[in-house]
mmCIF file of C-alpha atoms (C1' of nucleotides) in Angstrom:
data_model
loop_
_atom_site.group_PDB
_atom_site.id
_atom_site.type_symbol
_atom_site.label_atom_id
_atom_site.label_comp_id
_atom_site.label_asym_id
_atom_site.label_seq_id
_atom_site.Cartn_x
_atom_site.Cartn_y
_atom_site.Cartn_z
ATOM 1 C CA MET A 1 -37.611 4.555 8.899
ATOM 2 C CA LYS A 2 -38.773 1.545 6.341
ATOM 3 C CA ASP A 3 -37.885 1.572 2.952
ATOM 4 C CA ILE A 4 -41.113 1.067 1.819
ATOM 5 C CA GLN A 5 -41.849 3.987 4.178
ATOM 6 C CA LYS A 6 -39.220 6.069 2.190
ATOM 7 C CA ILE A 7 -40.461 5.194 -1.092
ATOM 8 C CA TRP A 8 -44.400 6.107 0.110
ATOM 9 C CA GLN A 9 -42.565 9.458 0.954
ATOM 10 C CA VAL A 10 -40.895 10.206 -2.370
ATOM 11 C CA ALA A 11 -43.839 9.524 -4.493
ATOM 12 C CA ALA A 12 -46.131 11.698 -2.755
ATOM 13 C CA LEU A 13 -43.311 14.815 -3.530
ATOM 14 C CA ILE A 14 -44.254 14.021 -7.429
ATOM 15 C CA PRO A 15 -45.169 17.593 -8.155
ATOM 16 C CA VAL A 16 -48.873 18.052 -10.087
ATOM 17 C CA GLY A 17 -48.162 17.723 -13.735
ATOM 18 C CA LYS A 18 -44.856 15.803 -13.865
ATOM 19 C CA VAL A 19 -44.288 11.981 -13.913
ATOM 20 C CA ALA A 20 -41.346 9.548 -12.809
ATOM 21 C CA SER A 21 -39.907 5.783 -13.292
ATOM 22 C CA TYR A 22 -39.917 3.294 -11.186
ATOM 23 C CA GLY A 23 -36.498 3.041 -10.577
ATOM 24 C CA GLN A 24 -36.309 7.074 -10.534
ATOM 25 C CA VAL A 25 -38.597 6.892 -7.049
ATOM 26 C CA ALA A 26 -36.681 3.607 -6.151
ATOM 27 C CA ASP A 27 -33.259 6.023 -6.518
ATOM 28 C CA LEU A 28 -34.318 8.962 -4.456
ATOM 29 C CA ALA A 29 -36.158 7.391 -1.736
ATOM 30 C CA GLY A 30 -32.005 5.865 -2.065
ATOM 31 C CA LEU A 31 -32.658 2.772 -2.822
ATOM 32 C CA PRO A 32 -30.985 2.466 -6.246
ATOM 33 C CA GLY A 33 -31.711 -0.540 -8.886
ATOM 34 C CA ARG A 34 -34.705 -1.301 -6.722
ATOM 35 C CA ALA A 35 -37.275 -0.662 -9.276
ATOM 36 C CA ARG A 36 -39.545 -3.430 -8.383
ATOM 37 C CA PHE A 37 -39.483 -2.421 -5.086
ATOM 38 C CA THR A 38 -40.849 1.053 -6.302
ATOM 39 C CA SER A 39 -43.667 -1.234 -7.498
ATOM 40 C CA LYS A 40 -44.512 -3.251 -4.351
ATOM 41 C CA ALA A 41 -44.561 -0.095 -2.350
ATOM 42 C CA LEU A 42 -47.354 1.358 -4.307
ATOM 43 C CA THR A 43 -49.168 -2.099 -4.591
ATOM 44 C CA ALA A 44 -49.026 -2.212 -0.456
ATOM 45 C CA ALA A 45 -49.883 1.277 -0.305
ATOM 46 C CA PRO A 46 -53.082 2.698 1.981
ATOM 47 C CA LYS A 47 -55.536 4.291 -0.175
ATOM 48 C CA SER A 48 -56.148 6.970 2.282
ATOM 49 C CA MET A 49 -52.482 7.425 1.296
ATOM 50 C CA GLN A 50 -53.837 8.825 -1.455
ATOM 51 C CA LEU A 51 -50.385 8.590 -3.524
ATOM 52 C CA PRO A 52 -50.111 9.567 -6.732
ATOM 53 C CA TRP A 53 -48.951 6.119 -8.303
ATOM 54 C CA PHE A 54 -50.894 7.314 -11.400
ATOM 55 C CA ARG A 55 -47.328 9.806 -12.072
ATOM 56 C CA ILE A 56 -45.239 6.848 -11.846
ATOM 57 C CA LEU A 57 -44.266 4.898 -15.248
ATOM 58 C CA ARG A 58 -41.774 2.908 -16.762
ATOM 59 C CA SER A 59 -38.637 4.460 -18.570
ATOM 60 C CA SER A 60 -39.624 4.308 -21.428
ATOM 61 C CA GLY A 61 -42.811 6.245 -20.431
ATOM 62 C CA HIS A 62 -45.049 3.748 -20.890
ATOM 63 C CA ILE A 63 -47.584 2.719 -18.834
ATOM 64 C CA ALA A 64 -46.956 -0.466 -16.739
ATOM 65 C CA PHE A 65 -49.847 -2.171 -16.351
ATOM 66 C CA PRO A 66 -50.752 -4.473 -19.245
ATOM 67 C CA LYS A 67 -53.069 -3.488 -21.985
ATOM 68 C CA SER A 68 -57.329 -4.278 -20.815
ATOM 69 C CA SER A 69 -56.061 -3.335 -17.761
ATOM 70 C CA ASP A 70 -58.410 -1.205 -15.811
ATOM 71 C CA PHE A 71 -55.985 0.945 -13.860
ATOM 72 C CA ARG A 72 -53.959 1.057 -16.973
ATOM 73 C CA ILE A 73 -56.751 2.783 -18.277
ATOM 74 C CA GLN A 74 -57.642 5.069 -15.069
ATOM 75 C CA GLN A 75 -53.907 5.778 -15.045
ATOM 76 C CA TYR A 76 -53.960 7.155 -18.209
ATOM 77 C CA ASN A 77 -57.169 9.294 -18.047
ATOM 78 C CA HIS A 78 -55.743 10.751 -14.685
ATOM 79 C CA LEU A 79 -52.139 11.453 -16.709
ATOM 80 C CA ILE A 80 -54.630 13.416 -19.370
ATOM 81 C CA GLU A 81 -56.357 15.435 -16.683
ATOM 82 C CA GLU A 82 -52.907 16.424 -15.539
ATOM 83 C CA GLY A 83 -51.753 17.749 -18.654
ATOM 84 C CA ILE A 84 -49.327 14.728 -19.242
ATOM 85 C CA LEU A 85 -48.378 13.210 -22.651
ATOM 86 C CA VAL A 86 -47.776 9.498 -22.472
ATOM 87 C CA LYS A 87 -46.618 7.791 -24.969
ATOM 88 C CA ASN A 88 -49.030 4.427 -25.197
ATOM 89 C CA MET A 89 -52.052 6.436 -26.351
ATOM 90 C CA ARG A 90 -53.711 4.140 -28.306
ATOM 91 C CA VAL A 91 -55.634 3.069 -24.845
ATOM 92 C CA HIS A 92 -57.661 6.008 -25.147
ATOM 93 C CA MET A 93 -58.095 5.346 -28.717
ATOM 94 C CA LEU A 94 -60.851 2.768 -28.293
ATOM 95 C "C1'" DG B 1 -34.877 -23.591 1.457
ATOM 96 C "C1'" DA B 2 -35.803 -24.018 -3.478
ATOM 97 C "C1'" DC B 3 -38.324 -22.048 -7.064
ATOM 98 C "C1'" DA B 4 -41.884 -18.448 -9.851
ATOM 99 C "C1'" DT B 5 -43.035 -14.224 -10.441
ATOM 100 C "C1'" DG B 6 -43.430 -9.357 -10.546
ATOM 101 C "C1'" DA B 7 -46.771 -1.616 -11.987
ATOM 102 C "C1'" DC B 8 -38.808 -2.419 -13.388
ATOM 103 C "C1'" DC B 9 -34.170 -1.136 -15.553
ATOM 104 C "C1'" DG B 10 -30.099 -1.256 -19.047
ATOM 105 C "C1'" DC B 11 -28.021 -3.494 -22.520
ATOM 106 C "C1'" DA B 12 -27.453 -6.041 -26.458
ATOM 107 C "C1'" DC B 13 -28.735 -8.046 -30.525
ATOM 108 C "C1'" DA C 1 -38.937 -2.077 -32.649
ATOM 109 C "C1'" DG C 2 -38.709 -6.830 -30.535
ATOM 110 C "C1'" DT C 3 -36.936 -9.949 -28.023
ATOM 111 C "C1'" DG C 4 -33.544 -11.844 -24.544
ATOM 112 C "C1'" DC C 5 -31.199 -10.883 -20.616
ATOM 113 C "C1'" DG C 6 -28.612 -10.670 -16.430
ATOM 114 C "C1'" DG C 7 -29.074 -7.814 -12.007
ATOM 115 C "C1'" DC C 8 -32.716 -6.151 -8.263
ATOM 116 C "C1'" DC C 9 -35.305 -8.195 -4.392
ATOM 117 C "C1'" DA C 10 -39.819 -9.004 -1.356
ATOM 118 C "C1'" DT C 11 -43.799 -12.425 -1.370
ATOM 119 C "C1'" DG C 12 -46.570 -16.348 -2.443
ATOM 120 C "C1'" DT C 13 -45.907 -21.506 -3.176
#
DNA sequence: GACATGACCGCAC
DNA sequence: AGTGCGGCCATGT
């Protein structure tokens, strides 16, 4: 099985209402120290897979996307719906 | 093949 | 709370 598929597999297991960090996902997938690969894997993941990409944050608990990014807003909204408290709430305020 | 880039991480200051 | 640095490595130029 390819590494990228391991990432997808692990990411898909994140339960509703919970989050994981990129490094954590990589770790569980048996790829320690390869957080960057997690981000690539998520980007490359087919939409049809419906991976909970929004449940993956930085180790700091912040959203990884830059300000003013549409994805950032989307991710924030998803997390709110699941009752997850995100650190960078400012996005929501505007 | 060298170099830059990125949805990252942890540590040091 | 920022910033910088070294580590990580797939991709693109």
